[in-house]
XYZ file of C-alpha atoms in Angstrom:
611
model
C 133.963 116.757 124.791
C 131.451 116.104 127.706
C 131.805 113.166 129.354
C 128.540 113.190 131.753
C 127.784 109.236 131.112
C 128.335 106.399 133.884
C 131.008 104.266 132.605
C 128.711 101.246 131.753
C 126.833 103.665 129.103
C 130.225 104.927 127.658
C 131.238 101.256 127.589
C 128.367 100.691 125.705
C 128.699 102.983 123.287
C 132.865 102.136 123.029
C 131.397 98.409 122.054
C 128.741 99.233 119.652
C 131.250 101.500 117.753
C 134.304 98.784 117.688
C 131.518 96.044 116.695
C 129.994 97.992 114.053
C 133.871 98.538 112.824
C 134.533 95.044 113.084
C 130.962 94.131 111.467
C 131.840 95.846 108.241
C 135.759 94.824 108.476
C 134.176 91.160 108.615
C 131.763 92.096 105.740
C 134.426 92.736 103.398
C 136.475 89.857 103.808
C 133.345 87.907 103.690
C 132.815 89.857 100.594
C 136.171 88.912 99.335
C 135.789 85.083 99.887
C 132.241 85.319 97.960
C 130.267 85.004 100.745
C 128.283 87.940 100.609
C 125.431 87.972 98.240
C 124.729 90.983 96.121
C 126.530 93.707 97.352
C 127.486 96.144 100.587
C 128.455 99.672 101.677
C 130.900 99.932 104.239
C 130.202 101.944 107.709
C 134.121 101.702 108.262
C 134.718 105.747 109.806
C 130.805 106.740 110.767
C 130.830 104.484 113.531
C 129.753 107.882 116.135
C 126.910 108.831 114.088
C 124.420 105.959 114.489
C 126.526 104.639 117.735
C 125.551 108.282 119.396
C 121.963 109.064 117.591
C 120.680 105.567 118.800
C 121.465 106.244 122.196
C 119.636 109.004 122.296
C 116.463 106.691 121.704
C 114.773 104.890 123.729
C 113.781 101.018 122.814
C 110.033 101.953 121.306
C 111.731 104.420 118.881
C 112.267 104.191 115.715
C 114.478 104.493 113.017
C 114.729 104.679 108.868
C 118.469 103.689 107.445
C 120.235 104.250 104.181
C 121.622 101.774 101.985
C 125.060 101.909 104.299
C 122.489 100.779 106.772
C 124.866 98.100 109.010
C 126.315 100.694 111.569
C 122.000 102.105 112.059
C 120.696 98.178 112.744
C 123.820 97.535 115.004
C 123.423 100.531 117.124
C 119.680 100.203 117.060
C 120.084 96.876 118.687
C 120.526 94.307 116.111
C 121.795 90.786 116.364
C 125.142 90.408 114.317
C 124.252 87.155 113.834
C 121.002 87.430 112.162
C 122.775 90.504 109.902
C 125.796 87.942 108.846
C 123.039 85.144 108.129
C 120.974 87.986 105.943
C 124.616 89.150 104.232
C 124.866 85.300 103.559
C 121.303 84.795 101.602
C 120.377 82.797 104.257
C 117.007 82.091 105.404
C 117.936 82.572 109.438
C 119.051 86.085 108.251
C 116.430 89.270 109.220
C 114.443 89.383 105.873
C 114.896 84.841 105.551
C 117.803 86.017 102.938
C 115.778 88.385 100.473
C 116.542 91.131 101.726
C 120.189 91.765 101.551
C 122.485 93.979 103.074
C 120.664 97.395 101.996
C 117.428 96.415 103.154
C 118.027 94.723 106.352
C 115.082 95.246 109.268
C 113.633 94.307 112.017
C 109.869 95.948 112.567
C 109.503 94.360 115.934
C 112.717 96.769 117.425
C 110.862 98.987 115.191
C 114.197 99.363 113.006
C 111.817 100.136 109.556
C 114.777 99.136 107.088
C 117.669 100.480 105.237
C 116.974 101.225 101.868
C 118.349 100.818 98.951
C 116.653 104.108 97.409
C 118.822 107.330 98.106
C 116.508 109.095 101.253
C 113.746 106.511 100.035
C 113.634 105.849 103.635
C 113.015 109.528 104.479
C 108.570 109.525 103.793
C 108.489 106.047 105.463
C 110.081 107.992 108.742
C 107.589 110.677 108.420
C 104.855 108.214 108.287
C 106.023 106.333 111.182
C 106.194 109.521 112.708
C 102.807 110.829 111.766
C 101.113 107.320 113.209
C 102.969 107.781 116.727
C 101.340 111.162 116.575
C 97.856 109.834 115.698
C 98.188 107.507 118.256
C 99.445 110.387 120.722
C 102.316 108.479 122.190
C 106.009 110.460 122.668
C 107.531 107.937 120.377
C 110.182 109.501 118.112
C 112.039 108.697 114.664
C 115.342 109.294 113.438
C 115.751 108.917 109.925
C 119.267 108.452 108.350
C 120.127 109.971 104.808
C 123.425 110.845 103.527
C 124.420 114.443 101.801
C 123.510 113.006 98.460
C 120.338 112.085 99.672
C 120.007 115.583 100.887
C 119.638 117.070 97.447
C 116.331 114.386 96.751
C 112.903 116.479 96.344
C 111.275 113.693 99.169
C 113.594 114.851 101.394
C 112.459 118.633 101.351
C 108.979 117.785 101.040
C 109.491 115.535 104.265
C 110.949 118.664 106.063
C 108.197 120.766 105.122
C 105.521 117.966 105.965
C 106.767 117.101 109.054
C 107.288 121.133 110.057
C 103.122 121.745 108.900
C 102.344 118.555 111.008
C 104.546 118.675 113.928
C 105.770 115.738 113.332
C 108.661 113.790 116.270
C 110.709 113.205 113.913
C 114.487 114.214 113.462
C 116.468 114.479 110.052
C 119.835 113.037 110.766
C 122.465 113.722 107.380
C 125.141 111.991 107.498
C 127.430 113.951 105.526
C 130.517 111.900 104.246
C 130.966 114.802 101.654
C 130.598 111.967 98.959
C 127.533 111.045 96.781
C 129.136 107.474 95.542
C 132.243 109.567 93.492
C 130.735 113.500 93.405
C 132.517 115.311 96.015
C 129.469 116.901 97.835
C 130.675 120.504 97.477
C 130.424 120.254 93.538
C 126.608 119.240 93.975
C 125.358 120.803 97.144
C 124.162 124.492 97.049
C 124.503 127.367 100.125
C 126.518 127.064 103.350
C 125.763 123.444 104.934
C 123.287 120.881 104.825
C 121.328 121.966 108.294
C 121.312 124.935 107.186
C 118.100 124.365 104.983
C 116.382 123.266 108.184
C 115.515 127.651 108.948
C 113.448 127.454 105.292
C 110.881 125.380 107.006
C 111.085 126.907 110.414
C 112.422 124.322 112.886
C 116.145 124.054 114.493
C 119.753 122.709 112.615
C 122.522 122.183 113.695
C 125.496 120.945 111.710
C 128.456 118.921 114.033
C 131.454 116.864 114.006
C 129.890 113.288 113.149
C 133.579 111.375 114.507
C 132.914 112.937 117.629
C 130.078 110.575 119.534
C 129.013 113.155 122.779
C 128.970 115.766 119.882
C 126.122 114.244 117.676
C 124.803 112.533 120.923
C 124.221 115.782 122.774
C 122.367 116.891 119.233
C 120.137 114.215 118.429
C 119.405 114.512 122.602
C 118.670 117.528 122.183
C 116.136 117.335 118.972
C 114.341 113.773 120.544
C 113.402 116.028 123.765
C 112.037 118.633 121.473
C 110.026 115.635 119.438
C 109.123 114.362 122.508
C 107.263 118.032 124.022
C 105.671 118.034 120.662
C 107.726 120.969 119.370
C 108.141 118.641 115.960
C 111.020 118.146 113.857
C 114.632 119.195 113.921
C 117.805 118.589 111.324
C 120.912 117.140 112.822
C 123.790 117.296 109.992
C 127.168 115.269 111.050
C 130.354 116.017 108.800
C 132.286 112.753 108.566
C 134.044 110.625 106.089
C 133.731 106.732 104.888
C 136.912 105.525 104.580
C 136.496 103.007 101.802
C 134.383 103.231 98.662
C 130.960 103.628 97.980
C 130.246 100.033 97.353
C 132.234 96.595 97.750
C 131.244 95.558 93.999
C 131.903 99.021 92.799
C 135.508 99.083 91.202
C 135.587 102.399 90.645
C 138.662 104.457 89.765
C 140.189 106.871 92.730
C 138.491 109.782 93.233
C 139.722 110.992 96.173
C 143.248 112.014 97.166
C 145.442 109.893 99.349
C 146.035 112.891 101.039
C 142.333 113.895 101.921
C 142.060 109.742 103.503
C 144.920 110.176 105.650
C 143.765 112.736 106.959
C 140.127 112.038 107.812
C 141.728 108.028 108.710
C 143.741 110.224 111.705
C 140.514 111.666 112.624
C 138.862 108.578 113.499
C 135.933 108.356 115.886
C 136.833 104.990 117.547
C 140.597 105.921 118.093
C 139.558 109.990 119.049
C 136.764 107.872 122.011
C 139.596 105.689 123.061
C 141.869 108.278 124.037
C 139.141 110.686 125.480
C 138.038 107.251 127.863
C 141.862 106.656 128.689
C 142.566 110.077 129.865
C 139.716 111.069 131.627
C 140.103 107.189 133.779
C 136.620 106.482 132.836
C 138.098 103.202 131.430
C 141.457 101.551 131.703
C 143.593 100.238 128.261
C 143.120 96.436 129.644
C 139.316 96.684 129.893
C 138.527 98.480 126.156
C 140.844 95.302 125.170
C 138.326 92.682 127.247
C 135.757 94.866 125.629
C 136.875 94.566 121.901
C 137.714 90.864 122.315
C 134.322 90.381 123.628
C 132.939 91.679 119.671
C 135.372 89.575 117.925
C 133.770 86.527 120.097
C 131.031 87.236 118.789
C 131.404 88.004 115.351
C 133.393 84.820 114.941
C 130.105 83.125 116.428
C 127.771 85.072 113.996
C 130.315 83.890 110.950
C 129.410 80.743 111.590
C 126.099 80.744 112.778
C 125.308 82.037 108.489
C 127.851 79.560 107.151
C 125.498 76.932 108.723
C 121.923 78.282 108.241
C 120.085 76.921 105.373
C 119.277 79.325 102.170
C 115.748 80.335 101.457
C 113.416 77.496 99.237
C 111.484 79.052 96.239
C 108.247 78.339 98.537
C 109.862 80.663 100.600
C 109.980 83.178 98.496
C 106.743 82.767 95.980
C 104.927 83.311 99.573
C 106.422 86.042 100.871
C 105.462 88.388 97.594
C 101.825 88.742 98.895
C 100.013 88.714 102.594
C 97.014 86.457 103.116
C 94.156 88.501 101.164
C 90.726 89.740 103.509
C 88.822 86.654 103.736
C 85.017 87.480 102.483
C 82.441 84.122 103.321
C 78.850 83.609 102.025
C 77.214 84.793 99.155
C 77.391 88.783 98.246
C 74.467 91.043 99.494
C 71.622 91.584 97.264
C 71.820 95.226 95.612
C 68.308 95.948 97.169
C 66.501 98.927 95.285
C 68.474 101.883 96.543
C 70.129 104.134 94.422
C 73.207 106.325 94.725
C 76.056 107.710 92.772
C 79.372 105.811 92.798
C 81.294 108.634 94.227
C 78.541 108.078 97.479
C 78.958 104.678 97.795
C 82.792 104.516 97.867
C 82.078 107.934 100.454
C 79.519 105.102 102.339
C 82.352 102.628 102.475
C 84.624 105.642 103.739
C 82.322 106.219 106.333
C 81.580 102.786 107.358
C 85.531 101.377 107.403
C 86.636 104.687 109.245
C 83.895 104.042 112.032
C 84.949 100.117 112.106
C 88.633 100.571 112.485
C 90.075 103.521 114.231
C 93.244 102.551 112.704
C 92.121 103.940 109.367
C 92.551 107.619 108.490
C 92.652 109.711 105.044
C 95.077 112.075 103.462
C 95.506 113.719 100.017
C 95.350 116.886 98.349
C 91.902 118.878 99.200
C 90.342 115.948 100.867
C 89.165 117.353 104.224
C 88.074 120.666 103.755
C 86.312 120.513 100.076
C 85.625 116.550 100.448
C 87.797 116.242 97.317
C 87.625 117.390 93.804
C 84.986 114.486 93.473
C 83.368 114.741 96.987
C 84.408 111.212 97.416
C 85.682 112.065 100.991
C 82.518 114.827 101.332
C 81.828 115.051 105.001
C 84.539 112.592 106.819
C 86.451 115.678 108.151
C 83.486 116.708 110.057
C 82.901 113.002 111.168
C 85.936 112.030 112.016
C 88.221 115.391 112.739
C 91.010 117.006 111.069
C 93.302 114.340 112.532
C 92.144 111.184 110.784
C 91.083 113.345 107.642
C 94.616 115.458 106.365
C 94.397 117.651 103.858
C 97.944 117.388 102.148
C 100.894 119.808 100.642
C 101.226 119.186 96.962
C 104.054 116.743 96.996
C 102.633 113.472 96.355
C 105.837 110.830 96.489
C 106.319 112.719 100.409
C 102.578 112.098 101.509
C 102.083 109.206 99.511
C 105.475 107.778 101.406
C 104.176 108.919 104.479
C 101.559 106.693 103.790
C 103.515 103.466 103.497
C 105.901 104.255 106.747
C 102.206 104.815 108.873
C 100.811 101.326 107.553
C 104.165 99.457 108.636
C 103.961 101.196 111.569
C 100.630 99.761 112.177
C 97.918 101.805 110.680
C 95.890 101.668 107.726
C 95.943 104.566 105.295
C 93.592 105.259 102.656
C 95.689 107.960 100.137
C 94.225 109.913 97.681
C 95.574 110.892 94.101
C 93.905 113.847 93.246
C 94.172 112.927 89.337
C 95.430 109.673 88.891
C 98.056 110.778 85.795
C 99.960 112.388 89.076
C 100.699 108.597 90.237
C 103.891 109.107 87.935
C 105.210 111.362 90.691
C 104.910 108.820 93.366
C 106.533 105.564 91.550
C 109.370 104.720 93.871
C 107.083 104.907 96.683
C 104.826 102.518 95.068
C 106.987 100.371 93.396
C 110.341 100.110 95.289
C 109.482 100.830 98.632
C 104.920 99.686 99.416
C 105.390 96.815 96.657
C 107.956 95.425 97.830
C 108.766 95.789 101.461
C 107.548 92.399 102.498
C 109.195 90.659 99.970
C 112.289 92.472 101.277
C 111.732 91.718 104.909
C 111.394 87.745 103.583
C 107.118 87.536 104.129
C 107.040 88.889 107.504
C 105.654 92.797 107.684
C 102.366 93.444 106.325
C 101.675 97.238 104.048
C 98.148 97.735 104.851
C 97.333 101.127 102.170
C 94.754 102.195 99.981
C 95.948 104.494 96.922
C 92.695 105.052 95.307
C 92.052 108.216 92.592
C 90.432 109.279 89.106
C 91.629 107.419 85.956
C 90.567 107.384 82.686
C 89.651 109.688 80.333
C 86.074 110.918 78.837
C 85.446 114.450 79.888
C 87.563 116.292 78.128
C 90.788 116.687 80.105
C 93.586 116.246 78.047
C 96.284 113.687 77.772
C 98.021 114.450 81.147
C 94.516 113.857 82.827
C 92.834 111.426 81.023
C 95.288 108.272 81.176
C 94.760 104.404 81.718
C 97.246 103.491 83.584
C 96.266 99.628 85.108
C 99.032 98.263 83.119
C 102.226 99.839 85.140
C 100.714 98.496 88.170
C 99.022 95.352 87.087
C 103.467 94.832 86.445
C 104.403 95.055 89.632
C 104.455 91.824 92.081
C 103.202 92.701 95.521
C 100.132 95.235 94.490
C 96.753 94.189 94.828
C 95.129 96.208 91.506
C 91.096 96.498 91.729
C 88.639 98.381 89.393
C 85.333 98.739 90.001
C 82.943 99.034 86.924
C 79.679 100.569 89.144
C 78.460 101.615 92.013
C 77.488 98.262 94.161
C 81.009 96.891 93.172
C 82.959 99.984 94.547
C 81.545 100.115 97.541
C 82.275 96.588 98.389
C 85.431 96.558 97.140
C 86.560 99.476 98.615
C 85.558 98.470 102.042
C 87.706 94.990 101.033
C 90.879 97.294 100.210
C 90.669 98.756 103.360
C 90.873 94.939 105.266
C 93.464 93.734 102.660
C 96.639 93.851 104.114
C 98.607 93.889 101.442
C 98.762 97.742 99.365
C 95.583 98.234 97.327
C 95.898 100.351 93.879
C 92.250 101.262 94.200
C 91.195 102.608 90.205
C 88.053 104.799 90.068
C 86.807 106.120 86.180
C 86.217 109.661 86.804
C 83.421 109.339 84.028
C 81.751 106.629 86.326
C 81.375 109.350 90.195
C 77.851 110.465 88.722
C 76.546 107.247 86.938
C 73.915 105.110 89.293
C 73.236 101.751 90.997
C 71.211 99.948 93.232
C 73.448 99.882 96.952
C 72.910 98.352 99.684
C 72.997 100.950 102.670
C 74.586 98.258 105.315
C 78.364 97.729 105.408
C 79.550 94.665 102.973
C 82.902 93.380 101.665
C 82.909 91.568 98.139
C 85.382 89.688 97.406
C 89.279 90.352 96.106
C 90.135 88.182 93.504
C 86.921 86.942 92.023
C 84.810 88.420 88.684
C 81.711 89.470 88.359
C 79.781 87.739 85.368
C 77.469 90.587 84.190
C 75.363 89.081 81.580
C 75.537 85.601 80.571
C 75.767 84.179 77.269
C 76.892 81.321 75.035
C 78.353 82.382 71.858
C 81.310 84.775 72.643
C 82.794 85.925 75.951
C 83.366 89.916 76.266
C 85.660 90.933 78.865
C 85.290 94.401 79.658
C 86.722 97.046 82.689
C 85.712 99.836 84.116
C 83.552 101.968 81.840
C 84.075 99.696 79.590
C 81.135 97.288 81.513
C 78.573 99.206 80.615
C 79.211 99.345 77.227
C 79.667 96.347 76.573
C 76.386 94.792 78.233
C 74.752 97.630 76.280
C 76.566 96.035 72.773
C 75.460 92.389 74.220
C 71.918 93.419 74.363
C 72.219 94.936 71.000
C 73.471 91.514 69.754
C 71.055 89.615 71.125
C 68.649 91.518 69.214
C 70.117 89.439 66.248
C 70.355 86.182 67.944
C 73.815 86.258 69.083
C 74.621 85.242 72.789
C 77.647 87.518 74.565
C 78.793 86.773 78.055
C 80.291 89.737 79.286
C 82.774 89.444 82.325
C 83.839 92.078 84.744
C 87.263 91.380 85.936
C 86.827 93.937 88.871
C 90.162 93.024 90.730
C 93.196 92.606 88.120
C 95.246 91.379 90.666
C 94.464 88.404 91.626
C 92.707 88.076 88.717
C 89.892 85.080 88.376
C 91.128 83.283 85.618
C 89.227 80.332 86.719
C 85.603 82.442 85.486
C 87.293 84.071 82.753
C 88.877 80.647 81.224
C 85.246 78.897 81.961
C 83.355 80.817 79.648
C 85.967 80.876 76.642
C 85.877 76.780 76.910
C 81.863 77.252 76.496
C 81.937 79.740 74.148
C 85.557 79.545 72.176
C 85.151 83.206 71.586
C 86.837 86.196 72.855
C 87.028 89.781 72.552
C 88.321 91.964 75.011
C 87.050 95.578 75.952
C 89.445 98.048 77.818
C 90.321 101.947 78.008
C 94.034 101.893 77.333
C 96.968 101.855 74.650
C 96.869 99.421 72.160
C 99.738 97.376 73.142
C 101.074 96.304 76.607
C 97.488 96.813 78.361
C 95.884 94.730 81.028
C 93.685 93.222 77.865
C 97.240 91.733 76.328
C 97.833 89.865 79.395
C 94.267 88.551 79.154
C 94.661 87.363 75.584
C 97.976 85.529 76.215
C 96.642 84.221 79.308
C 93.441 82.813 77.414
């Protein structure tokens, strides 16, 4: 073991080790007295990993944690105090007490929040990697995962996207040789874990995670390589939690008390100590002043959550959604112009991209080709193949990658080739874009687009041709918008791009080549308010997508025989105008409701029960 630190940086790292011990000691009796709400997963024996890999970085780095996330926020720089409060539900806590132990974060020290996915946190790393390159700093990320997580598809899609892209970013396993109770070796195919990292053509290395200068010396090692823009490496660290998986988990022994004892004698904090001690970097009496010093302030950061107040409802109701893009004064005349949809939402591309340089495109065929629907036809050449990716095929990766680039500050529009492959990309949707703000108790904003072909209509067969508004339309936190025609996509599209909350943009394939009057200028319509397309008196017809034109075409038939339809256009699902839509069914006390989906559970359910 090297010891080629001054003595105040090995102190430091001596403290953060003992006080990430201590933190999780503290947890569990916390735990035990019902104090801790939820759940936690101990750090208690991997105390050299994150100590020694967050030393390594510098204070504008960044880093992605794991749902045994305390030692990464500690050694990252993280108040104790504001982790207790969050342990506590408490509203002083990191994420105002929503969050919880697996999720705690704190975007301004650019620590992008453990995760209570297995490697959910890997794409988000790769994101926040890929912005730092856009923006051509030398910022790096490390992002955490554990040996189970290791064996998740994102993970090897993230290697492979961040070895194409050259991406600073440095895989850091943390292999405790235990996915919750499945001994790693029963699940975990070829030699080791870094290993894998040759496949995709950058450096591994696997090393003894309970020894701090030997995973410090290899996460140095792969940040200076991130740094020269050599791209990513895979650090692996072999080391052991010494308790369970999880404080609530109550599961049976799995592990033999020989195995503990002897991974417990191994232990990082005890192995440093010694090291310190005999070298006379240190004496005994000052690593005592030093550990006192933690249990100071843990005592303090006990009681500084015991007294902090828990989170009000209010609280909570506003932290689901960011303001939405303000849009004043009366929409733009159409004019008499006329272009395909697929050009105006291109137009809006155009327009938003030359507006903000913050906002840049990615998906599968989307540079090159322009996209299977030419709705991104000529940005690559505009803009350059940095702000217009073409993608690998592995949508939850790119899609993820996504999500970590708008926390980190950008504003990504993502493309779905075929909007049936959404299923792929659910837990990057649902559990991590959806509802990251929520998690982080209001604060962050997730400025993304996800916009692709839905519907069916040309023939495509059932795994392209599905109506899928409803899974999405479910989930709090997702702004849902679906444009029936050409005018309203471009406006609304430019709209998503401003909102900055993340956008499920919709766009009916059998609607690119239909026609409309479009203003050429840049204009925003509003999110959140309906579009009455033919008024009437005698029934209201809410339609979407290409349902819109149908239906005016049916109301004109109608009127033919005297009856009056009013035919309403929802446009943006979520927030949906209930005000227009409940106005016209007290004038007409008549509904029927048009929509391209399953019978039951469809956005149209939600607007009979709401009516």
């Amino acid at each position: 073991m090297k010891l080629d630190l001054d003595v105040q940086a090995l102190e430091s790292l001596y403290t953060t080790m003992v006080k990430i011990r201590r933190f999780d000691e503290r947890t569990t009796e916390l735990f035990n007295a019902g104090l801790v709400k939820g759940t936690a997963h101990s750090y208690v024996g991997q105390e050299a990993v994150a100590t020694a890999a967050c030393a390594a970085l510098g204070e504008g780095d960044y880093i992605t944690g794991t749902h045994r996330g305390h030692g990464h926020c500690i050694a990252k720089g993280a108040s104790v105090d504001r982790m207790i409060a969050e342990l506590m539900g408490r509203e002083t806590g990191y994420c105002r007490g929503l969050g919880g132990s697996m999720h705690i974060a704190d975007v301004d020290a650019n620590i992008l929040g453990c995760n209570g996915i297995v490697a959910g946190g890997v794409p988000l790393g790769a994101g926040a990697a890929l912005a730092e390159k856009l923006r051509g700093t030398d910022r790096v990320v490390v992002a955490f995962f554990g040996d189970g997580g290791a064996n998740q598809g994102v993970v090897h899609e993230a290697m492979n996207l961040a070895a194409v892209w050259k991406l600073p970013l440095i895989f850091l396993c943390e292999n405790n040789q235990y996915a919750l109770s499945t001994a790693s070796r029963r699940t975990t195919a070829g030699q080791s874990i870094a290993g894998r990292a040759g496949a995709y053509g950058f450096p591994g290395v696997q090393v003894n995670g309970n020894d701090v200068f030997a995973v410090y010396e290899a996460v140095r090692t792969a940040v200076a390589r991130a740094r020269a823009g050599e791209g990513p490496s895979l650090v692996e660290a072999v080391t052991y939690r010494w308790g369970g998986h999880s404080m609530r988990a109550n599961l049976p022994d799995y592990r033999t008390k020989e195995e503990e004892r002897e991974w417990i004698d191994r232990d990082p904090i005890a192995f440093f100590k010694r090291a310190l001690i005999e070298s006379k970097q240190t004496t005994p009496m000052r690593l005592k002043e030093l550990e006192e010093a933690v249990e100071i302030e843990l005592d303090r950061a006990v009681e500084f959550g015991k007294q902090s107040p828990e989170p009000t409802v209010e609280l909570m109701e506003a932290s689901v959604y960011a303001p939405h893009v303000e849009v004043t004064g009366p929409e733009p005349p159409a004019g008499t112009r006329e272009v395909t949809m697929a050009e105006a939402l291109n137009e809006a591309l155009h327009l938003e991209m030359e507006h903000d340089e913050r906002v840049f495109v990615m998906g599968e065929d989307v540079g090159l080709i322009g996209g299977i629907f030419q709705v991104t036809k000529g940005l690559r050449d505009r803009f350059g193949e940095d702000r217009v990716r073409d993608t690998p095929i592995s949508e939850p990766t790119f899609l993820g990658a996504g999500v970590g680039a708008a926390i980190a500050g950008l504003r990504p529009i993502v493309e779905i080739q075929i909007w049936d492959f959404v299923a792929m990309t659910m837990d990057q949707i649902v559990n991590q874009a959806a509802k990251f703000r929520f998690m982080l108790g209001g604060k962050p904003t997730v400025p993304i687009v996800i916009r692709g072909p839905q519907g069916g209509g040309i023939r495509l067969a059932a795994q392209h041709s599905q109506s899928l508004e409803a899974w999405f339309v479910h989930v709090p936190g997702l702004v849902v918008i679906a444009p029936s025609n050409p005018y309203d996509a471009k406006g609304l599209l430019a709209a998503a791009i401003r909102e900055d909350n993340p956008v499920i943009f919709l766009e009916h394939k059998a609607l690119y080549a239909t026609k409309g009057v479009v203003p050429a200028a840049r204009y925003l319509l509003p999110i959140g308010k309906a579009s009455i397309k033919r008024q009437g008196t005698d029934v209201t017809l809410v339609a979407t997508q290409a349902m819109v034109s149908r239906a005016v075409a049916a109301a004109d038939d109608l009127a033919k025989g005297g009856l009056s339809v009013e035919v309403i256009d929802p446009r943006t699902l979520v927030p949906l105008d209930e005000e227009t839509i409940l106005g016209s069914v007290r004038k007409t006390h008549r509904l029927v409701i048009a929509h391209e989906a399953v019978k039951r559970g469809g956005f149209g359910a939600e607007v009979a029960a709401l009516v």
